[in-house]
PDB file of C-alpha atoms in Angstrom:
ATOM      1  CA  MET A   1      94.341 163.704 285.975  1.00 97.00           C
ATOM      2  CA  ASN A   2      91.925 166.627 286.247  1.00 97.00           C
ATOM      3  CA  TYR A   3      88.229 166.655 285.297  1.00 97.00           C
ATOM      4  CA  SER A   4      88.912 168.268 281.928  1.00 97.00           C
ATOM      5  CA  GLU A   5      91.341 165.475 281.004  1.00 98.00           C
ATOM      6  CA  PHE A   6      88.940 162.849 282.362  1.00 98.00           C
ATOM      7  CA  SER A   7      86.154 164.318 280.223  1.00 97.00           C
ATOM      8  CA  ILE A   8      88.346 164.198 277.098  1.00 98.00           C
ATOM      9  CA  HIS A   9      89.064 160.502 277.728  1.00 98.00           C
ATOM     10  CA  ILE A  10      85.315 159.878 277.981  1.00 98.00           C
ATOM     11  CA  GLU A  11      84.628 161.806 274.759  1.00 98.00           C
ATOM     12  CA  ASN A  12      87.259 159.705 272.963  1.00 98.00           C
ATOM     13  CA  LEU A  13      85.351 156.491 273.736  1.00 98.00           C
ATOM     14  CA  ARG A  14      83.140 157.304 270.735  1.00 97.00           C
ATOM     15  CA  GLN A  15      86.125 156.716 268.436  1.00 97.00           C
ATOM     16  CA  SER A  16      86.750 153.208 269.757  1.00 97.00           C
ATOM     17  CA  PHE A  17      83.403 151.713 270.750  1.00 97.00           C
ATOM     18  CA  ALA A  18      79.978 151.211 269.273  1.00 96.00           C
ATOM     19  CA  ASN A  19      77.054 152.079 271.475  1.00 96.00           C
ATOM     20  CA  ARG A  20      75.112 149.275 273.077  1.00 97.00           C
ATOM     21  CA  ASP A  21      71.896 148.982 275.035  1.00 97.00           C
ATOM     22  CA  LEU A  22      72.295 151.044 278.216  1.00 98.00           C
ATOM     23  CA  GLU A  23      70.843 148.385 280.512  1.00 98.00           C
ATOM     24  CA  ASP A  24      73.250 145.768 279.095  1.00 98.00           C
ATOM     25  CA  TYR A  25      76.144 148.207 279.424  1.00 99.00           C
ATOM     26  CA  LEU A  26      75.343 148.925 283.067  1.00 99.00           C
ATOM     27  CA  LEU A  27      74.941 145.212 283.823  1.00 99.00           C
ATOM     28  CA  ALA A  28      78.342 144.558 282.226  1.00 99.00           C
ATOM     29  CA  LEU A  29      79.873 147.367 284.280  1.00 99.00           C
ATOM     30  CA  TYR A  30      78.269 145.918 287.409  1.00 99.00           C
ATOM     31  CA  ALA A  31      79.770 142.492 286.626  1.00 99.00           C
ATOM     32  CA  LEU A  32      83.216 144.053 286.174  1.00 99.00           C
ATOM     33  CA  LEU A  33      82.916 145.928 289.472  1.00 98.00           C
ATOM     34  CA  GLN A  34      82.337 142.766 291.472  1.00 98.00           C
ATOM     35  CA  SER A  35      86.036 141.866 291.362  1.00 96.00           C
ATOM     36  CA  GLN A  36      87.178 145.396 292.227  1.00 97.00           C
ATOM     37  CA  GLN A  37      85.815 145.941 295.746  1.00 95.00           C
ATOM     38  CA  ASP A  38      89.264 146.106 297.338  1.00 96.00           C
ATOM     39  CA  ALA A  39      90.881 148.083 294.508  1.00 97.00           C
ATOM     40  CA  VAL A  40      91.623 151.795 294.649  1.00 96.00           C
ATOM     41  CA  CYS A  41      89.450 153.535 292.079  1.00 97.00           C
ATOM     42  CA  THR A  42      91.952 155.659 290.223  1.00 98.00           C
ATOM     43  CA  PRO A  43      90.704 157.626 287.215  1.00 98.00           C
ATOM     44  CA  ALA A  44      92.684 155.195 285.028  1.00 98.00           C
ATOM     45  CA  LEU A  45      90.941 152.158 286.557  1.00 98.00           C
ATOM     46  CA  CYS A  46      87.560 153.858 286.225  1.00 98.00           C
ATOM     47  CA  LEU A  47      88.194 154.609 282.540  1.00 99.00           C
ATOM     48  CA  SER A  48      89.408 151.061 281.952  1.00 98.00           C
ATOM     49  CA  LEU A  49      86.232 149.582 283.459  1.00 99.00           C
ATOM     50  CA  LEU A  50      84.058 151.976 281.461  1.00 99.00           C
ATOM     51  CA  GLN A  51      85.827 150.832 278.283  1.00 99.00           C
ATOM     52  CA  GLU A  52      85.608 147.123 279.118  1.00 99.00           C
ATOM     53  CA  ALA A  53      81.872 147.407 279.753  1.00 99.00           C
ATOM     54  CA  PHE A  54      81.281 148.098 276.049  1.00 99.00           C
ATOM     55  CA  THR A  55      82.271 144.526 275.209  1.00 98.00           C
ATOM     56  CA  ALA A  56      81.925 142.573 278.474  1.00 98.00           C
ATOM     57  CA  SER A  57      79.103 140.158 279.185  1.00 98.00           C
ATOM     58  CA  PRO A  58      76.318 141.614 281.297  1.00 98.00           C
ATOM     59  CA  ALA A  59      75.559 140.289 284.764  1.00 98.00           C
ATOM     60  CA  PRO A  60      72.181 138.590 285.041  1.00 98.00           C
ATOM     61  CA  PHE A  61      69.291 140.851 285.969  1.00 98.00           C
ATOM     62  CA  ASN A  62      67.999 140.311 289.507  1.00 98.00           C
ATOM     63  CA  GLU A  63      64.206 140.729 289.797  1.00 97.00           C
ATOM     64  CA  GLN A  64      64.679 141.916 293.403  1.00 98.00           C
ATOM     65  CA  TRP A  65      66.263 145.081 292.023  1.00 98.00           C
ATOM     66  CA  LEU A  66      62.801 146.187 290.876  1.00 96.00           C
ATOM     67  CA  LEU A  67      61.999 146.832 294.551  1.00 97.00           C
ATOM     68  CA  ILE A  68      64.574 149.656 294.519  1.00 97.00           C
ATOM     69  CA  ARG A  69      62.710 152.847 293.736  1.00 97.00           C
ATOM     70  CA  GLN A  70      65.129 155.582 294.786  1.00 96.00           C
ATOM     71  CA  MET A  71      68.745 156.598 294.401  1.00 97.00           C
ATOM     72  CA  PRO A  72      71.123 155.351 297.094  1.00 97.00           C
ATOM     73  CA  ASP A  73      71.469 157.477 300.195  1.00 94.00           C
ATOM     74  CA  GLU A  74      74.153 160.177 299.963  1.00 91.00           C
ATOM     75  CA  GLY A  75      75.677 158.849 303.201  1.00 96.00           C
ATOM     76  CA  LEU A  76      76.667 155.663 301.384  1.00 96.00           C
ATOM     77  CA  LYS A  77      78.893 157.769 299.117  1.00 96.00           C
ATOM     78  CA  THR A  78      81.229 158.514 302.026  1.00 95.00           C
ATOM     79  CA  SER A  79      80.732 155.401 304.160  1.00 97.00           C
ATOM     80  CA  ASP A  80      81.224 152.871 301.327  1.00 97.00           C
ATOM     81  CA  PRO A  81      81.980 154.512 297.953  1.00 98.00           C
ATOM     82  CA  TRP A  82      82.306 151.157 296.135  1.00 98.00           C
ATOM     83  CA  GLN A  83      78.871 150.096 297.385  1.00 98.00           C
ATOM     84  CA  TYR A  84      77.529 153.509 296.384  1.00 98.00           C
ATOM     85  CA  ALA A  85      78.771 153.022 292.800  1.00 98.00           C
ATOM     86  CA  CYS A  86      77.181 149.559 292.673  1.00 98.00           C
ATOM     87  CA  ALA A  87      73.922 150.892 294.134  1.00 98.00           C
ATOM     88  CA  VAL A  88      73.713 153.651 291.506  1.00 99.00           C
ATOM     89  CA  ILE A  89      74.142 151.027 288.783  1.00 99.00           C
ATOM     90  CA  ILE A  90      71.493 148.749 290.292  1.00 99.00           C
ATOM     91  CA  PHE A  91      69.076 151.676 290.661  1.00 99.00           C
ATOM     92  CA  GLN A  92      69.577 152.725 287.040  1.00 98.00           C
ATOM     93  CA  VAL A  93      69.205 149.162 285.766  1.00 99.00           C
ATOM     94  CA  ALA A  94      65.938 148.819 287.706  1.00 98.00           C
ATOM     95  CA  GLU A  95      64.701 152.148 286.321  1.00 97.00           C
ATOM     96  CA  LEU A  96      65.536 151.180 282.734  1.00 96.00           C
ATOM     97  CA  HIS A  97      63.956 147.757 283.198  1.00 95.00           C
ATOM     98  CA  ARG A  98      60.713 149.317 284.463  1.00 93.00           C
ATOM     99  CA  MET A  99      60.669 151.815 281.566  1.00 89.00           C
ATOM    100  CA  ARG A 100      60.898 149.123 278.868  1.00 88.00           C
ATOM    101  CA  GLY A 101      57.822 149.171 276.678  1.00 78.00           C
ATOM    102  CA  GLN A 102      56.710 152.417 278.315  1.00 77.00           C
ATOM    103  CA  GLU A 103      58.764 155.607 278.661  1.00 72.00           C
ATOM    104  CA  LEU A 104      61.648 154.205 276.591  1.00 70.00           C
ATOM    105  CA  GLN A 105      59.311 153.890 273.592  1.00 75.00           C
ATOM    106  CA  ASN A 106      58.661 157.636 273.614  1.00 70.00           C
ATOM    107  CA  GLU A 107      60.259 159.031 270.448  1.00 80.00           C
ATOM    108  CA  LEU A 108      60.788 162.364 272.213  1.00 73.00           C
ATOM    109  CA  ARG A 109      62.514 160.813 275.253  1.00 77.00           C
ATOM    110  CA  HIS A 110      65.769 162.670 274.503  1.00 78.00           C
ATOM    111  CA  TYR A 111      63.976 165.880 275.486  1.00 83.00           C
ATOM    112  CA  GLY A 112      63.585 164.291 278.894  1.00 86.00           C
ATOM    113  CA  ILE A 113      61.199 161.887 280.544  1.00 86.00           C
ATOM    114  CA  THR A 114      60.240 161.249 284.125  1.00 88.00           C
ATOM    115  CA  SER A 115      60.237 157.642 285.277  1.00 91.00           C
ATOM    116  CA  GLU A 116      57.364 156.209 287.306  1.00 91.00           C
ATOM    117  CA  THR A 117      59.522 156.744 290.407  1.00 95.00           C
ATOM    118  CA  GLY A 118      59.836 160.469 289.661  1.00 95.00           C
ATOM    119  CA  TYR A 119      63.437 160.603 288.406  1.00 96.00           C
ATOM    120  CA  SER A 120      64.371 162.579 285.294  1.00 94.00           C
ATOM    121  CA  TRP A 121      66.159 160.885 282.413  1.00 95.00           C
ATOM    122  CA  TYR A 122      67.667 162.568 279.359  1.00 95.00           C
ATOM    123  CA  ASN A 123      70.329 160.112 278.187  1.00 95.00           C
ATOM    124  CA  PHE A 124      69.598 156.553 277.103  1.00 94.00           C
ATOM    125  CA  ASP A 125      72.787 155.143 275.623  1.00 96.00           C
ATOM    126  CA  PRO A 126      76.183 154.574 277.256  1.00 99.00           C
ATOM    127  CA  LEU A 127      78.214 157.042 275.214  1.00 99.00           C
ATOM    128  CA  THR A 128      75.837 159.954 275.746  1.00 97.00           C
ATOM    129  CA  LEU A 129      75.299 159.119 279.418  1.00 98.00           C
ATOM    130  CA  LEU A 130      79.057 158.990 280.071  1.00 99.00           C
ATOM    131  CA  GLU A 131      79.775 162.175 278.101  1.00 98.00           C
ATOM    132  CA  CYS A 132      77.038 164.119 279.889  1.00 98.00           C
ATOM    133  CA  GLY A 133      78.102 162.733 283.257  1.00 98.00           C
ATOM    134  CA  ALA A 134      81.725 163.720 282.651  1.00 98.00           C
ATOM    135  CA  GLN A 135      80.674 167.190 281.514  1.00 98.00           C
ATOM    136  CA  GLY A 136      78.478 167.519 284.587  1.00 97.00           C
ATOM    137  CA  LEU A 137      81.391 166.612 286.867  1.00 97.00           C
ATOM    138  CA  GLU A 138      83.662 169.060 285.067  1.00 96.00           C
ATOM    139  CA  ASP A 139      81.079 171.860 285.247  1.00 96.00           C
ATOM    140  CA  SER A 140      80.170 171.316 288.896  1.00 96.00           C
ATOM    141  CA  LEU A 141      83.612 170.566 290.355  1.00 96.00           C
ATOM    142  CA  GLY A 142      85.869 172.549 288.018  1.00 95.00           C
ATOM    143  CA  GLU A 143      87.892 171.466 285.015  1.00 93.00           C
ATOM    144  CA  GLU A 144      91.277 171.888 286.709  1.00 97.00           C
ATOM    145  CA  VAL A 145      90.306 170.027 289.901  1.00 96.00           C
ATOM    146  CA  VAL A 146      92.178 166.737 290.282  1.00 97.00           C
ATOM    147  CA  VAL A 147      89.949 163.657 290.095  1.00 97.00           C
ATOM    148  CA  ALA A 148      90.041 161.865 293.453  1.00 93.00           C
ATOM    149  CA  ASP A 149      90.833 158.169 293.808  1.00 97.00           C
ATOM    150  CA  ASP A 150      87.360 157.264 295.012  1.00 95.00           C
ATOM    151  CA  TRP A 151      84.626 154.896 293.826  1.00 98.00           C
ATOM    152  CA  SER A 152      82.047 157.641 294.326  1.00 96.00           C
ATOM    153  CA  LEU A 153      83.449 159.104 291.074  1.00 97.00           C
ATOM    154  CA  LEU A 154      81.814 156.262 289.159  1.00 98.00           C
ATOM    155  CA  GLY A 155      78.492 156.587 290.971  1.00 98.00           C
ATOM    156  CA  ASP A 156      78.411 160.352 290.476  1.00 98.00           C
ATOM    157  CA  LEU A 157      79.416 160.042 286.814  1.00 98.00           C
ATOM    158  CA  LEU A 158      76.548 157.650 286.113  1.00 99.00           C
ATOM    159  CA  ASP A 159      74.020 159.607 288.161  1.00 98.00           C
ATOM    160  CA  LEU A 160      74.867 162.929 286.501  1.00 97.00           C
ATOM    161  CA  GLY A 161      74.857 161.192 283.135  1.00 98.00           C
ATOM    162  CA  ARG A 162      71.230 160.228 283.646  1.00 97.00           C
ATOM    163  CA  TYR A 163      69.960 163.797 283.781  1.00 96.00           C
ATOM    164  CA  TYR A 164      72.738 166.224 282.764  1.00 95.00           C
ATOM    165  CA  GLU A 165      72.312 167.698 279.284  1.00 88.00           C
TER     166      GLU A 165
END
């Protein structure tokens, strides 16, 4: 599967799933990932997990995550791609949790907001975040490039989805 095909699969999620709260979606995705540490992250598995997260139960929020105030180190992407994907999710959950009642209440947030930790956010629901992340991957890596079997795909998809328009 290439990035163009991957992006089309992401766009088609809108036909099958209703949006849900982004923090709950990410917590559900995190819960699903916990049983996948030894699995190979094929594009098909990644898409399956992204679909399941629309209806799966969210993992409980861990207050310790609020201590995380920056994206995971890029070195983690190559040393432990599964851990990198999990760390991106935890970072985003912590960011969203901190923004509740503050930046997330801004009616103009879709034009972009900056969190208290200095990170830009433009997308605040799962469908938009995934679509923008997939488009960002396609634009930066090339639509005909084959998607690698690597957990960093998921981390990069979610990270790009946060700020790509």
